[in-house]
């Protein structure tokens, strides 16, 4: 089985998720600055989640480039990742409507942690099919970013109950860390 | 007529359905644990339907691999399947908001039964075009899973008026039964 | 410019429209038969519109098969068609929530009439590029279905103010008339 | 990295945005002419935004034709453009529900200005990769339309606080100016 339809389906789901989040930007009921200001927290949460989903799309794009054939395990690891990504819009809306409230901030962190785990498992599934000498295994190397991110999310979740803004700063920091596109895979492919 | 646009259109519809269900996860109005707990039944229904739609996408994917050319009958059998799948989000939301109520549980069972029938008819339409010696006909063989599933859904529908949780357990059981990817088609293709 | 991206974009829009309509099937607030029955008019309107959009997707699919290169006029005629199709969900919801009310039934008829005109203009734009000897021009021939449909919609719009159910019957009749896939184009292509 | 998946993802996002706007056309609660008339301002705003998104899709389509390989900068410039486009539906809904109110009209202008800047930056990113002798650089030439549009949007934003209808007229004027497809790129490609 080829990977094209898997890539197309994943792109479709991520494209829909990224745009469906916009529906949670409830149009303010007034027409003045106060109404617009009331939208600011939701907009902030939206920007952060938009960046996260764009990063996932981007890295998922690179990840699938290392794949030639897809097996059942990869298919389900991919669906598992998409499942957790699909909960991001709801978590974004909840945090946006209750910005700096402890529990919504912690839940948002969990909504970032779970896809990170899903992405890690998807990498494992791909490497397992390709074998230890796989392009992807070489490309990932020690994979510091991939290992440090879940730790930072977990810290953010715990800190949300102490100081929610620090958690949000951590979530933003991890996003910035990933904004640099992952050149490891590109390099590993060109080295082949 | 080729099958590519049919596959792309079906993928698009299923990708949208799977993500649109998320919109029914109404963001809780409070910011505490009670608000989050109120979401639990909807989340449970969402997980079950996500798995079902992922299974349909996965098996539909395999099914179309056996197809080279598409005729009018296949086109309409496919649209018929998509119609019933399109009712899954509404049934999911209703069951989620009234978890363990008899009628919504029965309606959810019907929302699983109808696509199963639609999928069966789509298989018939494909086999009819390919002839009795078709790859698909050989791959399906006696098709025990395909024949037992509608029976289990029907039992679930009836039992919903007696014990809704047993029905939900049956729906979950059928999902688990299908989670194993359908290797019959893959095997039949490689035997050719 | 090739036609592939045009086809993909149109498919995407139609796939989203067909599934977005489902969001108008507002989940009933109760959990009993009365709540379910209240959904029946919306479901009826949904079925009709689902069939219409599936027909448009199907025929649009055939139509683009006759096209090799796309010019600006075809691009805009296609966008014009998609615009009118995009109003179908809103018209469907309004008719479904006020089934057999005169004005919503007439507006629904207008929501069917306008895409029919848009489709006709798209055909003209394609024929104009291909010239009078075009595959499409030959395939369409006298195009009785294409000419009679707008007339029937117009009759339905007027009759809505007298007897809305007759209008709905007419809309359903036109749908059935189109359910037969358009073999003219397939035949014209094979004759080449 | 090829451009195909980038084009497909962008098409997906724009297709979803264009159809999601329809969800803001809230179905009127009555069934009479008054209910329908109440929808008119939203419909007007919808038409304008539909045309804008169709123009962006169309020109984006042409723009990517000049691209062979995509680098990280182009990828992010494209995501940046999509981000601003994703805010168009919310701005459209707000203006539609408060037609001719100053602030929503100004915000709508900003929602047009930002994607225009994003599109400009995307062009820069593509030219930077292709070098000064690039097809795109030649095609754009002095790019009068691209330079005058942001100025007109800015004028519209300021005028919204004086005379909102003049602003809306300006927004419509810019749309009409762009409705003519951009032949510069087509011509530059054929000259090669």
PDB file of C-alpha atoms in Angstrom, chain B residues 1-2 5-6 8-9 12-14 16-17 20 23-24 70 72-73 75-76 78-80 82-84 86-87 89-91 93-94 97-98 101-104 107 161, chain C residues 7 10-12 14-16 18-20 22-23 25 27-33 35-36 43 46-47 50-51 54-55 57-58 60-62 64-65 178-179 181 186:
ATOM      1  CA  UNK B   1     -13.744   6.498 -15.502  1.00  0.00           C
ATOM      2  CA  UNK B   2     -10.892   6.127 -13.013  1.00  0.00           C
ATOM      3  CA  UNK B   5     -11.493  11.133  -7.873  1.00  0.00           C
ATOM      4  CA  UNK B   6     -13.985   8.787  -6.176  1.00  0.00           C
ATOM      5  CA  UNK B   8     -10.411  11.507  -3.059  1.00  0.00           C
ATOM      6  CA  UNK B   9     -14.034  12.598  -2.662  1.00  0.00           C
ATOM      7  CA  UNK B  12     -12.663  14.214   1.900  1.00  0.00           C
ATOM      8  CA  UNK B  13     -16.148  13.441   3.175  1.00  0.00           C
ATOM      9  CA  UNK B  14     -14.905  10.990   5.835  1.00  0.00           C
ATOM     10  CA  UNK B  16     -14.706  16.177   7.344  1.00  0.00           C
ATOM     11  CA  UNK B  17     -17.176  13.925   9.187  1.00  0.00           C
ATOM     12  CA  UNK B  20     -17.016  17.834  12.423  1.00  0.00           C
ATOM     13  CA  UNK B  23     -17.826  20.505  17.077  1.00  0.00           C
ATOM     14  CA  UNK B  24     -20.406  18.565  19.079  1.00  0.00           C
ATOM     15  CA  UNK B  70     -15.890   2.761 -11.709  1.00  0.00           C
ATOM     16  CA  UNK B  72     -22.579   4.454 -12.300  1.00  0.00           C
ATOM     17  CA  UNK B  73     -23.752   1.754  -9.907  1.00  0.00           C
ATOM     18  CA  UNK B  75     -20.691   5.651  -7.828  1.00  0.00           C
ATOM     19  CA  UNK B  76     -24.164   5.614  -6.350  1.00  0.00           C
ATOM     20  CA  UNK B  78     -20.584   4.831  -2.669  1.00  0.00           C
ATOM     21  CA  UNK B  79     -22.750   7.944  -2.272  1.00  0.00           C
ATOM     22  CA  UNK B  80     -25.305   5.802  -0.438  1.00  0.00           C
ATOM     23  CA  UNK B  82     -21.440   8.239   2.534  1.00  0.00           C
ATOM     24  CA  UNK B  83     -25.013   9.354   3.214  1.00  0.00           C
ATOM     25  CA  UNK B  84     -25.383   6.956   6.132  1.00  0.00           C
ATOM     26  CA  UNK B  86     -22.895  11.453   7.376  1.00  0.00           C
ATOM     27  CA  UNK B  87     -25.580  10.757   9.990  1.00  0.00           C
ATOM     28  CA  UNK B  89     -22.044  12.733  13.955  1.00  0.00           C
ATOM     29  CA  UNK B  90     -25.663  13.654  14.776  1.00  0.00           C
ATOM     30  CA  UNK B  91     -26.340  10.227  16.305  1.00  0.00           C
ATOM     31  CA  UNK B  93     -24.021  13.875  19.681  1.00  0.00           C
ATOM     32  CA  UNK B  94     -27.478  12.659  20.675  1.00  0.00           C
ATOM     33  CA  UNK B  97     -25.805  14.082  25.498  1.00  0.00           C
ATOM     34  CA  UNK B  98     -28.117  11.336  26.743  1.00  0.00           C
ATOM     35  CA  UNK B 101     -30.891   6.616  27.558  1.00  0.00           C
ATOM     36  CA  UNK B 102     -32.663   3.839  25.593  1.00  0.00           C
ATOM     37  CA  UNK B 103     -33.790   5.600  22.404  1.00  0.00           C
ATOM     38  CA  UNK B 104     -30.547   7.513  21.639  1.00  0.00           C
ATOM     39  CA  UNK B 107     -30.668   5.256  17.197  1.00  0.00           C
ATOM     40  CA  UNK B 161     -34.565  -0.650  25.367  1.00  0.00           C
TER      41      UNK B 161
ATOM     42  CA  UNK C   7     -11.321  19.455  -9.975  1.00  0.00           C
ATOM     43  CA  UNK C  10     -14.404  21.789  -6.533  1.00  0.00           C
ATOM     44  CA  UNK C  11     -14.497  18.320  -4.990  1.00  0.00           C
ATOM     45  CA  UNK C  12     -13.276  19.781  -1.729  1.00  0.00           C
ATOM     46  CA  UNK C  14     -18.759  20.062  -2.560  1.00  0.00           C
ATOM     47  CA  UNK C  15     -17.528  17.484  -0.010  1.00  0.00           C
ATOM     48  CA  UNK C  16     -17.500  20.148   2.704  1.00  0.00           C
ATOM     49  CA  UNK C  18     -22.463  18.009   1.789  1.00  0.00           C
ATOM     50  CA  UNK C  19     -21.120  17.355   5.287  1.00  0.00           C
ATOM     51  CA  UNK C  20     -21.678  20.844   6.692  1.00  0.00           C
ATOM     52  CA  UNK C  22     -25.314  17.750   8.736  1.00  0.00           C
ATOM     53  CA  UNK C  23     -24.495  20.422  11.304  1.00  0.00           C
ATOM     54  CA  UNK C  25     -29.493  18.612  11.922  1.00  0.00           C
ATOM     55  CA  UNK C  27     -29.606  17.314  17.957  1.00  0.00           C
ATOM     56  CA  UNK C  28     -33.021  17.118  19.661  1.00  0.00           C
ATOM     57  CA  UNK C  29     -32.997  18.298  23.285  1.00  0.00           C
ATOM     58  CA  UNK C  30     -35.017  15.402  24.673  1.00  0.00           C
ATOM     59  CA  UNK C  31     -34.235  11.678  24.534  1.00  0.00           C
ATOM     60  CA  UNK C  32     -37.649  10.342  23.534  1.00  0.00           C
ATOM     61  CA  UNK C  33     -39.603   9.665  20.337  1.00  0.00           C
ATOM     62  CA  UNK C  35     -37.613  14.695  20.110  1.00  0.00           C
ATOM     63  CA  UNK C  36     -36.735  12.356  17.268  1.00  0.00           C
ATOM     64  CA  UNK C  43     -33.967  15.085   7.844  1.00  0.00           C
ATOM     65  CA  UNK C  46     -31.326  17.004   4.243  1.00  0.00           C
ATOM     66  CA  UNK C  47     -31.907  13.853   2.189  1.00  0.00           C
ATOM     67  CA  UNK C  50     -27.682  15.417  -0.153  1.00  0.00           C
ATOM     68  CA  UNK C  51     -28.986  13.795  -3.342  1.00  0.00           C
ATOM     69  CA  UNK C  54     -24.208  14.190  -4.962  1.00  0.00           C
ATOM     70  CA  UNK C  55     -25.729  14.652  -8.434  1.00  0.00           C
ATOM     71  CA  UNK C  57     -20.555  16.241  -7.820  1.00  0.00           C
ATOM     72  CA  UNK C  58     -21.211  13.297 -10.137  1.00  0.00           C
ATOM     73  CA  UNK C  60     -19.360  17.932 -12.512  1.00  0.00           C
ATOM     74  CA  UNK C  61     -16.996  14.966 -12.448  1.00  0.00           C
ATOM     75  CA  UNK C  62     -18.171  13.899 -15.915  1.00  0.00           C
ATOM     76  CA  UNK C  64     -14.510  18.079 -16.301  1.00  0.00           C
ATOM     77  CA  UNK C  65     -13.497  14.856 -18.062  1.00  0.00           C
ATOM     78  CA  UNK C 178     -30.987  13.320 -12.746  1.00  0.00           C
ATOM     79  CA  UNK C 179     -30.179  10.283 -10.624  1.00  0.00           C
ATOM     80  CA  UNK C 181     -25.947   9.174 -14.516  1.00  0.00           C
ATOM     81  CA  UNK C 186     -19.257   8.859 -21.472  1.00  0.00           C
TER      82      UNK C 186
END
